[in-house]
PDB file of C-alpha atoms in Angstrom:
ATOM      1  CA  MET A   1     -20.203 117.696  86.999  1.00  0.00           C
ATOM      2  CA  ALA A   2     -18.574 119.005  84.056  1.00  0.00           C
ATOM      3  CA  PRO A   3     -19.264 117.245  80.800  1.00  0.00           C
ATOM      4  CA  LEU A   4     -16.559 115.042  79.425  1.00  0.00           C
ATOM      5  CA  ARG A   5     -14.619 116.612  76.803  1.00  0.00           C
ATOM      6  CA  GLN A   6     -14.352 114.677  73.674  1.00  0.00           C
ATOM      7  CA  LEU A   7     -10.807 114.028  72.879  1.00  0.00           C
ATOM      8  CA  GLU A   8      -9.844 115.317  69.598  1.00  0.00           C
ATOM      9  CA  VAL A   9      -7.759 113.053  67.588  1.00  0.00           C
ATOM     10  CA  SER A  10      -5.667 114.416  64.845  1.00  0.00           C
ATOM     11  CA  PRO A  11      -5.576 112.777  61.434  1.00  0.00           C
ATOM     12  CA  GLU A  12      -2.010 111.714  62.004  1.00  0.00           C
ATOM     13  CA  ALA A  13      -3.035 110.096  65.259  1.00  0.00           C
ATOM     14  CA  GLY A  14      -5.794 108.150  63.401  1.00  0.00           C
ATOM     15  CA  VAL A  15      -3.360 106.899  60.853  1.00  0.00           C
ATOM     16  CA  PHE A  16      -1.091 105.665  63.520  1.00  0.00           C
ATOM     17  CA  ALA A  17      -3.993 104.300  65.429  1.00  0.00           C
ATOM     18  CA  ALA A  18      -5.144 102.342  62.475  1.00  0.00           C
ATOM     19  CA  LEU A  19      -1.619 101.208  61.510  1.00  0.00           C
ATOM     20  CA  PRO A  20      -1.460  98.050  63.622  1.00  0.00           C
ATOM     21  CA  ALA A  21      -4.648  96.661  62.003  1.00  0.00           C
ATOM     22  CA  PHE A  22      -3.271  97.384  58.513  1.00  0.00           C
ATOM     23  CA  VAL A  23       0.018  95.796  59.337  1.00  0.00           C
ATOM     24  CA  THR A  24      -1.802  92.808  60.644  1.00  0.00           C
ATOM     25  CA  LEU A  25      -3.800  92.606  57.468  1.00  0.00           C
ATOM     26  CA  VAL A  26      -0.695  92.915  55.375  1.00  0.00           C
ATOM     27  CA  ILE A  27       1.007  90.249  57.426  1.00  0.00           C
ATOM     28  CA  VAL A  28      -1.977  87.986  57.031  1.00  0.00           C
ATOM     29  CA  ILE A  29      -2.056  88.635  53.301  1.00  0.00           C
ATOM     30  CA  LEU A  30       1.643  88.046  53.045  1.00  0.00           C
ATOM     31  CA  PHE A  31       1.354  84.902  55.144  1.00  0.00           C
ATOM     32  CA  TYR A  32      -1.526  83.644  52.998  1.00  0.00           C
ATOM     33  CA  SER A  33       0.410  84.438  49.904  1.00  0.00           C
ATOM     34  CA  CYS A  34       3.417  82.633  51.220  1.00  0.00           C
ATOM     35  CA  CYS A  35       1.307  79.682  52.246  1.00  0.00           C
ATOM     36  CA  LYS A  36      -0.443  79.651  48.899  1.00  0.00           C
ATOM     37  CA  GLY A  37       2.855  79.954  47.083  1.00  0.00           C
ATOM     38  CA  SER A  38       4.351  77.256  49.239  1.00  0.00           C
ATOM     39  CA  SER A  39       1.337  74.998  48.612  1.00  0.00           C
ATOM     40  CA  LYS A  40       1.461  75.675  44.917  1.00  0.00           C
ATOM     41  CA  SER A  41       5.184  74.973  44.890  1.00  0.00           C
ATOM     42  CA  LYS A  42       4.545  71.820  46.881  1.00  0.00           C
ATOM     43  CA  ASN A  43       1.798  70.806  44.501  1.00  0.00           C
ATOM     44  CA  GLN A  44       4.075  71.421  41.552  1.00  0.00           C
ATOM     45  CA  ARG A  45       6.792  69.399  43.207  1.00  0.00           C
ATOM     46  CA  VAL A  46       4.405  66.565  43.963  1.00  0.00           C
ATOM     47  CA  ARG A  47       3.101  66.717  40.408  1.00  0.00           C
ATOM     48  CA  LYS A  48       6.640  66.641  39.083  1.00  0.00           C
ATOM     49  CA  GLU A  49       7.449  63.730  41.383  1.00  0.00           C
ATOM     50  CA  ASN A  50       4.320  61.929  40.201  1.00  0.00           C
ATOM     51  CA  GLU A  51       5.209  62.628  36.597  1.00  0.00           C
ATOM     52  CA  THR A  52       8.705  61.440  37.301  1.00  0.00           C
ATOM     53  CA  LEU A  53       7.307  58.234  38.873  1.00  0.00           C
ATOM     54  CA  LEU A  54       4.997  57.771  35.896  1.00  0.00           C
ATOM     55  CA  ASP A  55       7.876  58.245  33.542  1.00  0.00           C
ATOM     56  CA  GLN A  56       9.950  55.788  35.490  1.00  0.00           C
ATOM     57  CA  ASN A  57       7.086  53.236  35.508  1.00  0.00           C
ATOM     58  CA  GLU A  58       6.506  53.684  31.814  1.00  0.00           C
ATOM     59  CA  LYS A  59      10.222  53.381  31.249  1.00  0.00           C
ATOM     60  CA  GLN A  60      10.334  50.197  33.290  1.00  0.00           C
ATOM     61  CA  ASP A  61       7.305  48.846  31.394  1.00  0.00           C
ATOM     62  CA  LEU A  62       8.942  49.676  28.126  1.00  0.00           C
ATOM     63  CA  GLN A  63      12.134  48.059  29.266  1.00  0.00           C
ATOM     64  CA  LYS A  64      10.240  44.926  30.261  1.00  0.00           C
ATOM     65  CA  LYS A  65       8.397  44.923  26.943  1.00  0.00           C
ATOM     66  CA  ASN A  66      11.689  45.411  25.115  1.00  0.00           C
ATOM     67  CA  GLU A  67      13.245  42.573  27.086  1.00  0.00           C
ATOM     68  CA  THR A  68      10.227  40.363  26.288  1.00  0.00           C
ATOM     69  CA  LEU A  69      10.384  41.315  22.642  1.00  0.00           C
ATOM     70  CA  GLU A  70      14.091  40.633  22.623  1.00  0.00           C
ATOM     71  CA  ILE A  71      13.522  37.185  24.116  1.00  0.00           C
ATOM     72  CA  GLU A  72      10.774  36.501  21.580  1.00  0.00           C
ATOM     73  CA  LYS A  73      13.057  37.748  18.853  1.00  0.00           C
ATOM     74  CA  GLN A  74      15.829  35.444  19.988  1.00  0.00           C
ATOM     75  CA  THR A  75      13.356  32.537  20.248  1.00  0.00           C
ATOM     76  CA  ALA A  76      12.048  33.255  16.754  1.00  0.00           C
ATOM     77  CA  GLN A  77      15.591  33.423  15.397  1.00  0.00           C
ATOM     78  CA  ALA A  78      16.419  30.142  17.105  1.00  0.00           C
ATOM     79  CA  GLU A  79      13.292  28.529  15.656  1.00  0.00           C
ATOM     80  CA  LYS A  80      14.187  29.959  12.274  1.00  0.00           C
ATOM     81  CA  GLN A  81      17.621  28.468  12.540  1.00  0.00           C
ATOM     82  CA  ASP A  82      16.130  25.105  13.579  1.00  0.00           C
ATOM     83  CA  LEU A  83      13.772  25.206  10.624  1.00  0.00           C
ATOM     84  CA  GLN A  84      16.656  26.051   8.302  1.00  0.00           C
ATOM     85  CA  LYS A  85      18.618  23.111   9.741  1.00  0.00           C
ATOM     86  CA  LYS A  86      15.621  20.827   9.313  1.00  0.00           C
ATOM     87  CA  ASN A  87      15.119  22.055   5.737  1.00  0.00           C
ATOM     88  CA  GLU A  88      18.800  21.479   5.024  1.00  0.00           C
ATOM     89  CA  THR A  89      18.530  17.986   6.563  1.00  0.00           C
ATOM     90  CA  LEU A  90      15.398  17.268   4.526  1.00  0.00           C
ATOM     91  CA  GLU A  91      17.120  18.493   1.395  1.00  0.00           C
ATOM     92  CA  ILE A  92      20.080  16.234   2.099  1.00  0.00           C
ATOM     93  CA  GLU A  93      17.737  13.299   2.739  1.00  0.00           C
ATOM     94  CA  LYS A  94      15.846  14.112  -0.421  1.00  0.00           C
ATOM     95  CA  GLN A  95      19.032  14.199  -2.437  1.00  0.00           C
ATOM     96  CA  THR A  96      20.175  10.967  -0.770  1.00  0.00           C
ATOM     97  CA  ALA A  97      16.851   9.286  -1.563  1.00  0.00           C
ATOM     98  CA  GLN A  98      17.043  10.457  -5.160  1.00  0.00           C
ATOM     99  CA  ALA A  99      20.598   9.143  -5.437  1.00  0.00           C
ATOM    100  CA  GLU A 100      19.524   5.792  -3.912  1.00  0.00           C
ATOM    101  CA  LYS A 101      16.579   5.684  -6.303  1.00  0.00           C
ATOM    102  CA  GLN A 102      18.890   6.261  -9.234  1.00  0.00           C
ATOM    103  CA  ASP A 103      21.237   3.562  -7.911  1.00  0.00           C
ATOM    104  CA  LEU A 104      18.326   1.153  -7.558  1.00  0.00           C
ATOM    105  CA  GLN A 105      17.138   2.012 -11.047  1.00  0.00           C
ATOM    106  CA  LYS A 106      20.611   1.331 -12.383  1.00  0.00           C
ATOM    107  CA  LYS A 107      20.752  -1.955 -10.495  1.00  0.00           C
ATOM    108  CA  ASN A 108      17.324  -2.896 -11.804  1.00  0.00           C
ATOM    109  CA  ASP A 109      18.432  -2.051 -15.353  1.00  0.00           C
ATOM    110  CA  THR A 110      21.570  -4.102 -14.830  1.00  0.00           C
ATOM    111  CA  LEU A 111      19.568  -7.032 -13.387  1.00  0.00           C
ATOM    112  CA  GLU A 112      17.129  -6.835 -16.277  1.00  0.00           C
ATOM    113  CA  ILE A 113      19.966  -6.990 -18.748  1.00  0.00           C
ATOM    114  CA  GLU A 114      21.529  -9.886 -16.803  1.00  0.00           C
ATOM    115  CA  LYS A 115      18.137 -11.631 -16.730  1.00  0.00           C
ATOM    116  CA  GLN A 116      17.660 -11.263 -20.487  1.00  0.00           C
ATOM    117  CA  THR A 117      21.200 -12.478 -21.057  1.00  0.00           C
ATOM    118  CA  ALA A 118      20.657 -15.475 -18.764  1.00  0.00           C
ATOM    119  CA  GLN A 119      17.369 -16.303 -20.526  1.00  0.00           C
ATOM    120  CA  ALA A 120      19.077 -16.100 -23.913  1.00  0.00           C
ATOM    121  CA  ASP A 121      21.915 -18.286 -22.661  1.00  0.00           C
ATOM    122  CA  LEU A 122      19.420 -20.741 -21.161  1.00  0.00           C
ATOM    123  CA  LYS A 123      17.462 -20.875 -24.391  1.00  0.00           C
ATOM    124  CA  GLU A 124      20.612 -21.537 -26.348  1.00  0.00           C
ATOM    125  CA  LEU A 125      21.691 -24.188 -23.845  1.00  0.00           C
ATOM    126  CA  ARG A 126      18.335 -25.924 -24.051  1.00  0.00           C
ATOM    127  CA  GLN A 127      18.489 -25.952 -27.789  1.00  0.00           C
ATOM    128  CA  LYS A 128      21.980 -27.355 -27.786  1.00  0.00           C
ATOM    129  CA  THR A 129      21.113 -30.047 -25.231  1.00  0.00           C
ATOM    130  CA  ASN A 130      17.690 -30.806 -26.715  1.00  0.00           C
ATOM    131  CA  THR A 131      15.902 -29.769 -23.467  1.00  0.00           C
ATOM    132  CA  VAL A 132      13.821 -26.872 -24.793  1.00  0.00           C
ATOM    133  CA  GLY A 133      10.813 -27.766 -22.642  1.00  0.00           C
ATOM    134  CA  TYR A 134      12.638 -28.698 -19.474  1.00  0.00           C
ATOM    135  CA  VAL A 135      11.626 -26.814 -16.319  1.00  0.00           C
ATOM    136  CA  PHE A 136      14.523 -26.194 -13.939  1.00  0.00           C
ATOM    137  CA  ASP A 137      14.311 -26.603 -10.177  1.00  0.00           C
ATOM    138  CA  ARG A 138      13.594 -23.002  -9.270  1.00  0.00           C
ATOM    139  CA  GLU A 139      10.820 -22.584 -11.838  1.00  0.00           C
ATOM    140  CA  TRP A 140       9.341 -25.954 -10.965  1.00  0.00           C
ATOM    141  CA  LYS A 141       9.229 -25.018  -7.288  1.00  0.00           C
ATOM    142  CA  LEU A 142       7.410 -21.787  -8.166  1.00  0.00           C
ATOM    143  CA  ILE A 143       4.817 -23.835 -10.072  1.00  0.00           C
ATOM    144  CA  THR A 144       4.296 -26.651  -7.618  1.00  0.00           C
ATOM    145  CA  GLU A 145       4.117 -24.392  -4.561  1.00  0.00           C
ATOM    146  CA  HIS A 146       0.630 -23.535  -5.813  1.00  0.00           C
ATOM    147  CA  ARG A 147      -0.554 -27.124  -5.527  1.00  0.00           C
ATOM    148  CA  VAL A 148      -4.194 -27.335  -4.494  1.00  0.00           C
ATOM    149  CA  LYS A 149      -6.509 -30.157  -3.503  1.00  0.00           C
ATOM    150  CA  VAL A 150      -8.766 -31.036  -6.434  1.00  0.00           C
ATOM    151  CA  THR A 151     -11.539 -33.605  -5.858  1.00  0.00           C
ATOM    152  CA  PRO A 152     -14.145 -34.618  -8.457  1.00  0.00           C
ATOM    153  CA  ASP A 153     -17.732 -33.864  -7.466  1.00  0.00           C
ATOM    154  CA  PRO A 154     -19.858 -37.042  -7.893  1.00  0.00           C
ATOM    155  CA  ASP A 155     -22.990 -34.875  -8.271  1.00  0.00           C
ATOM    156  CA  THR A 156     -21.561 -33.555 -11.552  1.00  0.00           C
ATOM    157  CA  ALA A 157     -20.417 -36.936 -12.873  1.00  0.00           C
ATOM    158  CA  SER A 158     -21.874 -38.698 -15.908  1.00  0.00           C
ATOM    159  CA  PRO A 159     -23.953 -41.765 -14.983  1.00  0.00           C
ATOM    160  CA  SER A 160     -21.363 -43.896 -16.760  1.00  0.00           C
ATOM    161  CA  LEU A 161     -18.585 -42.774 -14.414  1.00  0.00           C
ATOM    162  CA  THR A 162     -17.730 -43.928 -10.887  1.00  0.00           C
ATOM    163  CA  VAL A 163     -15.907 -41.627  -8.459  1.00  0.00           C
ATOM    164  CA  SER A 164     -14.195 -43.120  -5.423  1.00  0.00           C
ATOM    165  CA  GLU A 165     -15.194 -41.895  -1.948  1.00  0.00           C
ATOM    166  CA  ASP A 166     -11.983 -39.950  -1.416  1.00  0.00           C
ATOM    167  CA  GLY A 167     -12.221 -38.480  -4.951  1.00  0.00           C
ATOM    168  CA  SER A 168      -8.870 -39.865  -6.042  1.00  0.00           C
ATOM    169  CA  LEU A 169     -10.212 -42.217  -8.765  1.00  0.00           C
ATOM    170  CA  VAL A 170     -12.475 -41.605 -11.723  1.00  0.00           C
ATOM    171  CA  ARG A 171     -13.359 -44.724 -13.725  1.00  0.00           C
ATOM    172  CA  PHE A 172     -15.581 -45.435 -16.734  1.00  0.00           C
ATOM    173  CA  THR A 173     -18.110 -48.143 -15.788  1.00  0.00           C
ATOM    174  CA  GLY A 174     -20.840 -47.711 -18.383  1.00  0.00           C
ATOM    175  CA  LYS A 175     -21.336 -48.904 -21.932  1.00  0.00           C
ATOM    176  CA  ARG A 176     -18.914 -47.959 -24.648  1.00  0.00           C
ATOM    177  CA  SER A 177     -19.945 -44.917 -26.718  1.00  0.00           C
ATOM    178  CA  GLU A 178     -18.574 -42.062 -28.705  1.00  0.00           C
ATOM    179  CA  GLU A 179     -19.142 -39.594 -25.916  1.00  0.00           C
ATOM    180  CA  TRP A 180     -16.638 -38.209 -23.485  1.00  0.00           C
ATOM    181  CA  PRO A 181     -18.310 -38.672 -20.075  1.00  0.00           C
ATOM    182  CA  SER A 182     -16.934 -36.203 -17.575  1.00  0.00           C
ATOM    183  CA  VAL A 183     -16.902 -34.962 -14.027  1.00  0.00           C
ATOM    184  CA  VAL A 184     -15.781 -31.543 -12.690  1.00  0.00           C
ATOM    185  CA  GLY A 185     -14.010 -30.657  -9.476  1.00  0.00           C
ATOM    186  CA  ARG A 186     -15.741 -29.411  -6.382  1.00  0.00           C
ATOM    187  CA  GLU A 187     -13.396 -26.465  -6.360  1.00  0.00           C
ATOM    188  CA  GLY A 188     -13.930 -23.652  -8.845  1.00  0.00           C
ATOM    189  CA  PHE A 189     -11.279 -21.002  -9.361  1.00  0.00           C
ATOM    190  CA  THR A 190     -11.897 -17.301 -10.004  1.00  0.00           C
ATOM    191  CA  SER A 191      -8.429 -15.966  -9.313  1.00  0.00           C
ATOM    192  CA  GLY A 192      -4.898 -16.882  -8.281  1.00  0.00           C
ATOM    193  CA  ARG A 193      -2.650 -19.735  -9.368  1.00  0.00           C
ATOM    194  CA  CYS A 194      -3.373 -23.457  -8.946  1.00  0.00           C
ATOM    195  CA  TYR A 195      -1.500 -26.670  -9.701  1.00  0.00           C
ATOM    196  CA  TRP A 196      -2.748 -30.257  -9.581  1.00  0.00           C
ATOM    197  CA  GLU A 197      -1.605 -33.639 -10.948  1.00  0.00           C
ATOM    198  CA  VAL A 198      -3.435 -36.478 -12.657  1.00  0.00           C
ATOM    199  CA  GLU A 199      -1.999 -39.933 -13.366  1.00  0.00           C
ATOM    200  CA  VAL A 200      -3.220 -41.361 -16.674  1.00  0.00           C
ATOM    201  CA  GLY A 201      -0.901 -44.373 -16.699  1.00  0.00           C
ATOM    202  CA  GLU A 202      -1.223 -46.501 -19.835  1.00  0.00           C
ATOM    203  CA  LYS A 203      -4.705 -45.306 -20.729  1.00  0.00           C
ATOM    204  CA  GLY A 204      -5.341 -44.665 -24.432  1.00  0.00           C
ATOM    205  CA  TYR A 205      -8.270 -42.274 -23.986  1.00  0.00           C
ATOM    206  CA  TRP A 206      -8.728 -39.377 -21.591  1.00  0.00           C
ATOM    207  CA  VAL A 207      -9.368 -35.617 -21.361  1.00  0.00           C
ATOM    208  CA  LEU A 208      -7.950 -33.122 -18.835  1.00  0.00           C
ATOM    209  CA  GLY A 209      -8.290 -29.366 -18.497  1.00  0.00           C
ATOM    210  CA  VAL A 210     -10.734 -26.737 -17.215  1.00  0.00           C
ATOM    211  CA  SER A 211     -14.301 -25.813 -18.027  1.00  0.00           C
ATOM    212  CA  THR A 212     -16.817 -23.077 -17.262  1.00  0.00           C
ATOM    213  CA  HIS A 213     -19.685 -25.651 -17.558  1.00  0.00           C
ATOM    214  CA  PRO A 214     -20.086 -27.306 -14.113  1.00  0.00           C
ATOM    215  CA  HIS A 215     -23.462 -28.885 -14.932  1.00  0.00           C
ATOM    216  CA  GLU A 216     -22.671 -30.678 -18.220  1.00  0.00           C
ATOM    217  CA  LYS A 217     -21.957 -34.340 -17.653  1.00  0.00           C
ATOM    218  CA  SER A 218     -20.116 -34.934 -20.937  1.00  0.00           C
ATOM    219  CA  ILE A 219     -17.652 -33.073 -23.107  1.00  0.00           C
ATOM    220  CA  PRO A 220     -18.813 -32.265 -26.638  1.00  0.00           C
ATOM    221  CA  ALA A 221     -16.829 -33.888 -29.432  1.00  0.00           C
ATOM    222  CA  LYS A 222     -16.120 -30.418 -30.692  1.00  0.00           C
ATOM    223  CA  PRO A 223     -16.183 -28.064 -27.709  1.00  0.00           C
ATOM    224  CA  GLU A 224     -16.954 -24.407 -28.279  1.00  0.00           C
ATOM    225  CA  GLU A 225     -16.762 -21.671 -25.628  1.00  0.00           C
ATOM    226  CA  GLY A 226     -15.724 -22.480 -22.062  1.00  0.00           C
ATOM    227  CA  TYR A 227     -13.370 -25.430 -22.599  1.00  0.00           C
ATOM    228  CA  TRP A 228      -9.596 -25.602 -22.530  1.00  0.00           C
ATOM    229  CA  LEU A 229      -8.579 -29.267 -22.831  1.00  0.00           C
ATOM    230  CA  VAL A 230      -5.849 -31.733 -23.712  1.00  0.00           C
ATOM    231  CA  ARG A 231      -7.224 -34.942 -25.197  1.00  0.00           C
ATOM    232  CA  LEU A 232      -5.583 -38.282 -25.956  1.00  0.00           C
ATOM    233  CA  VAL A 233      -7.051 -40.648 -28.539  1.00  0.00           C
ATOM    234  CA  LYS A 234      -5.921 -44.188 -29.265  1.00  0.00           C
ATOM    235  CA  GLY A 235      -2.936 -43.732 -26.998  1.00  0.00           C
ATOM    236  CA  LYS A 236      -0.959 -41.701 -29.554  1.00  0.00           C
ATOM    237  CA  THR A 237      -2.822 -38.642 -30.831  1.00  0.00           C
ATOM    238  CA  CYS A 238      -2.667 -35.808 -28.286  1.00  0.00           C
ATOM    239  CA  THR A 239      -4.672 -32.690 -29.146  1.00  0.00           C
ATOM    240  CA  ALA A 240      -5.082 -29.264 -27.484  1.00  0.00           C
ATOM    241  CA  VAL A 241      -8.788 -28.390 -27.761  1.00  0.00           C
ATOM    242  CA  SER A 242     -10.477 -25.014 -27.280  1.00  0.00           C
ATOM    243  CA  GLN A 243     -12.892 -22.673 -29.021  1.00  0.00           C
ATOM    244  CA  SER A 244      -9.938 -21.463 -31.097  1.00  0.00           C
ATOM    245  CA  GLY A 245      -9.658 -24.915 -32.670  1.00  0.00           C
ATOM    246  CA  ASP A 246      -7.670 -28.088 -32.292  1.00  0.00           C
ATOM    247  CA  GLN A 247      -3.889 -28.326 -32.333  1.00  0.00           C
ATOM    248  CA  ILE A 248      -1.811 -31.456 -32.387  1.00  0.00           C
ATOM    249  CA  VAL A 249       0.597 -31.686 -29.441  1.00  0.00           C
ATOM    250  CA  GLN A 250       3.857 -33.518 -29.990  1.00  0.00           C
ATOM    251  CA  LEU A 251       4.836 -35.710 -27.050  1.00  0.00           C
ATOM    252  CA  GLU A 252       8.595 -36.193 -26.983  1.00  0.00           C
ATOM    253  CA  LYS A 253       8.361 -38.703 -24.136  1.00  0.00           C
ATOM    254  CA  ILE A 254       5.665 -40.880 -22.613  1.00  0.00           C
ATOM    255  CA  CYS A 255       3.766 -38.884 -20.019  1.00  0.00           C
ATOM    256  CA  LYS A 256       2.016 -40.953 -17.362  1.00  0.00           C
ATOM    257  CA  VAL A 257       1.531 -38.180 -14.808  1.00  0.00           C
ATOM    258  CA  TRP A 258       0.277 -34.817 -16.048  1.00  0.00           C
ATOM    259  CA  GLY A 259       0.711 -31.579 -14.148  1.00  0.00           C
ATOM    260  CA  VAL A 260      -1.898 -28.886 -14.790  1.00  0.00           C
ATOM    261  CA  TYR A 261      -1.054 -25.265 -13.870  1.00  0.00           C
ATOM    262  CA  LEU A 262      -3.692 -22.504 -13.985  1.00  0.00           C
ATOM    263  CA  ASP A 263      -2.695 -18.845 -13.770  1.00  0.00           C
ATOM    264  CA  HIS A 264      -6.123 -17.242 -13.784  1.00  0.00           C
ATOM    265  CA  GLU A 265      -5.060 -13.570 -13.829  1.00  0.00           C
ATOM    266  CA  GLY A 266      -2.235 -14.289 -16.238  1.00  0.00           C
ATOM    267  CA  GLY A 267      -4.617 -16.055 -18.635  1.00  0.00           C
ATOM    268  CA  ARG A 268      -2.458 -19.189 -18.877  1.00  0.00           C
ATOM    269  CA  LEU A 269      -3.255 -22.887 -18.593  1.00  0.00           C
ATOM    270  CA  SER A 270      -0.149 -25.045 -18.887  1.00  0.00           C
ATOM    271  CA  PHE A 271       0.387 -28.810 -19.020  1.00  0.00           C
ATOM    272  CA  TYR A 272       3.581 -30.552 -17.887  1.00  0.00           C
ATOM    273  CA  ASN A 273       5.041 -34.004 -17.742  1.00  0.00           C
ATOM    274  CA  ALA A 274       5.165 -34.149 -13.925  1.00  0.00           C
ATOM    275  CA  GLY A 275       7.595 -37.044 -14.005  1.00  0.00           C
ATOM    276  CA  THR A 276      10.234 -35.406 -16.209  1.00  0.00           C
ATOM    277  CA  ARG A 277       9.384 -31.692 -15.632  1.00  0.00           C
ATOM    278  CA  PHE A 278       8.934 -31.024 -19.345  1.00  0.00           C
ATOM    279  CA  HIS A 279       6.535 -28.379 -20.514  1.00  0.00           C
ATOM    280  CA  ILE A 280       4.032 -29.796 -23.007  1.00  0.00           C
ATOM    281  CA  TYR A 281       1.515 -27.113 -23.972  1.00  0.00           C
ATOM    282  CA  THR A 282       0.063 -23.762 -22.790  1.00  0.00           C
ATOM    283  CA  PHE A 283      -3.260 -22.082 -23.591  1.00  0.00           C
ATOM    284  CA  GLU A 284      -3.033 -18.306 -23.515  1.00  0.00           C
ATOM    285  CA  GLY A 285      -5.948 -15.878 -23.293  1.00  0.00           C
ATOM    286  CA  SER A 286      -8.414 -15.036 -20.570  1.00  0.00           C
ATOM    287  CA  PHE A 287     -10.737 -17.041 -18.370  1.00  0.00           C
ATOM    288  CA  PRO A 288     -14.173 -15.445 -17.882  1.00  0.00           C
ATOM    289  CA  GLY A 289     -15.396 -15.968 -14.338  1.00  0.00           C
ATOM    290  CA  GLN A 290     -15.147 -19.284 -12.536  1.00  0.00           C
ATOM    291  CA  VAL A 291     -13.462 -22.290 -14.079  1.00  0.00           C
ATOM    292  CA  TYR A 292     -13.488 -25.898 -12.819  1.00  0.00           C
ATOM    293  CA  PRO A 293     -11.016 -28.742 -13.298  1.00  0.00           C
ATOM    294  CA  ILE A 294     -12.577 -31.327 -15.592  1.00  0.00           C
ATOM    295  CA  PHE A 295     -11.781 -34.995 -16.058  1.00  0.00           C
ATOM    296  CA  SER A 296     -12.847 -37.657 -18.542  1.00  0.00           C
ATOM    297  CA  PRO A 297     -11.461 -41.205 -18.568  1.00  0.00           C
ATOM    298  CA  GLY A 298     -13.030 -41.777 -21.975  1.00  0.00           C
ATOM    299  CA  SER A 299     -15.351 -44.640 -22.756  1.00  0.00           C
ATOM    300  CA  TYR A 300     -13.000 -47.150 -24.394  1.00  0.00           C
ATOM    301  CA  ASP A 301     -11.107 -48.628 -21.432  1.00  0.00           C
ATOM    302  CA  LYS A 302     -11.700 -49.265 -17.777  1.00  0.00           C
ATOM    303  CA  GLY A 303      -8.429 -47.818 -16.544  1.00  0.00           C
ATOM    304  CA  PRO A 304      -8.956 -45.016 -14.006  1.00  0.00           C
ATOM    305  CA  LEU A 305      -7.730 -41.456 -13.839  1.00  0.00           C
ATOM    306  CA  ILE A 306      -5.860 -41.129 -10.553  1.00  0.00           C
ATOM    307  CA  ILE A 307      -6.017 -37.654  -9.096  1.00  0.00           C
ATOM    308  CA  ASN A 308      -3.399 -36.580  -6.596  1.00  0.00           C
ATOM    309  CA  VAL A 309      -5.479 -35.105  -3.784  1.00  0.00           C
ATOM    310  CA  THR A 310      -2.504 -34.199  -1.569  1.00  0.00           C
ATOM    311  CA  VAL A 311      -1.234 -30.630  -1.275  1.00  0.00           C
ATOM    312  CA  ASN A 312       2.385 -31.275  -0.336  1.00  0.00           C
ATOM    313  CA  ASN A 313       4.929 -29.680  -2.633  1.00  0.00           C
ATOM    314  CA  VAL A 314       7.074 -31.924  -4.813  1.00  0.00           C
TER     315      VAL A 314
END
C-alpha cells in the first residue's frame, strides 16, 4: 500500500484556515468590549440616577428644613410681636398707675390741707364757744371703742382696802392715815389702746392712773419713776403727778365719772370727764414695759371708787 502523501498546505491556505478562529476571537473581543462598555454605561447611568435621587432627597430635606425654619421664624416673630404688645400694655399700665399715684398724692395733699383747715376752724370755734376741751362724737367714738374690762386684783390691795367680788367697788375700810392705799388691775398692758371709766362721785380724795409697780400696796406721797396719776385732795385740788413733777389741773366742771385712755405705743395717757366729754389732762412720753391701772380711794372718807367693768361702747 502506498504511503499517504502528506498534503501540502500553502501559507495562504493556512491563513484562510486560521481565519475563522481569529474572526471568532475578534467577535468575542468585540462582544466583550461591547458588553463591558454597556455595563460601564449602565453603571454610570445607575450612578447618575443614584446621584440624582440623592440630590432630590437632599433637596427635599433642605426644603423641609427650610419650611420648618420658616415656621419657627414665623412663630418667633409672632411671639416677638406678642411680647411687644405685652410690653406696650405694661408700659401703658405703668403710666396709668403712675398717673393714679399722682392723682392720689394730689388728693392726699388736698385732704391734708382740708384737714388742717378744719382743725384750725374747729380750734377757733372751740375758743369762740368756750369748748376748747370738748370731744366731738367721732373722736369720742374712736376713744371709747377701745373700752376694756378693768378689775382690781384683791391680791395687790392694801390691807386697808376692800374690793367687791365682781371688782366693781374699791372702798377704804381701815384707819385714817396719810398714806394712799392702792390696788392695781388684774390686766396689765404692754401695747395697744385701752379705755376704762371710774366713778368718783362726791369723794374728796382719790387717785387714778397707771403704774409699773404691781406689788406695791400704797402710792408714795411723792411718786418717782413708774407712776402717771391724777390725784384729788380735799375735793378741790386736782394734780397731775409723775416723775416729771406735779402740775395743778384746772377743772372747769365737776367731774364725777372719769374716763382714762391709754395709748401705749403713742405714749399718751389722757383723762376725760366721761359725763360731759371734756378733755382734762394728758401725760405724754413713753411707757416702759407693762403698765397696770391703779386705784386709790384715799384714806379720809368711806365713799367707794366704782369701776365700770362693762365693755360696751358708750
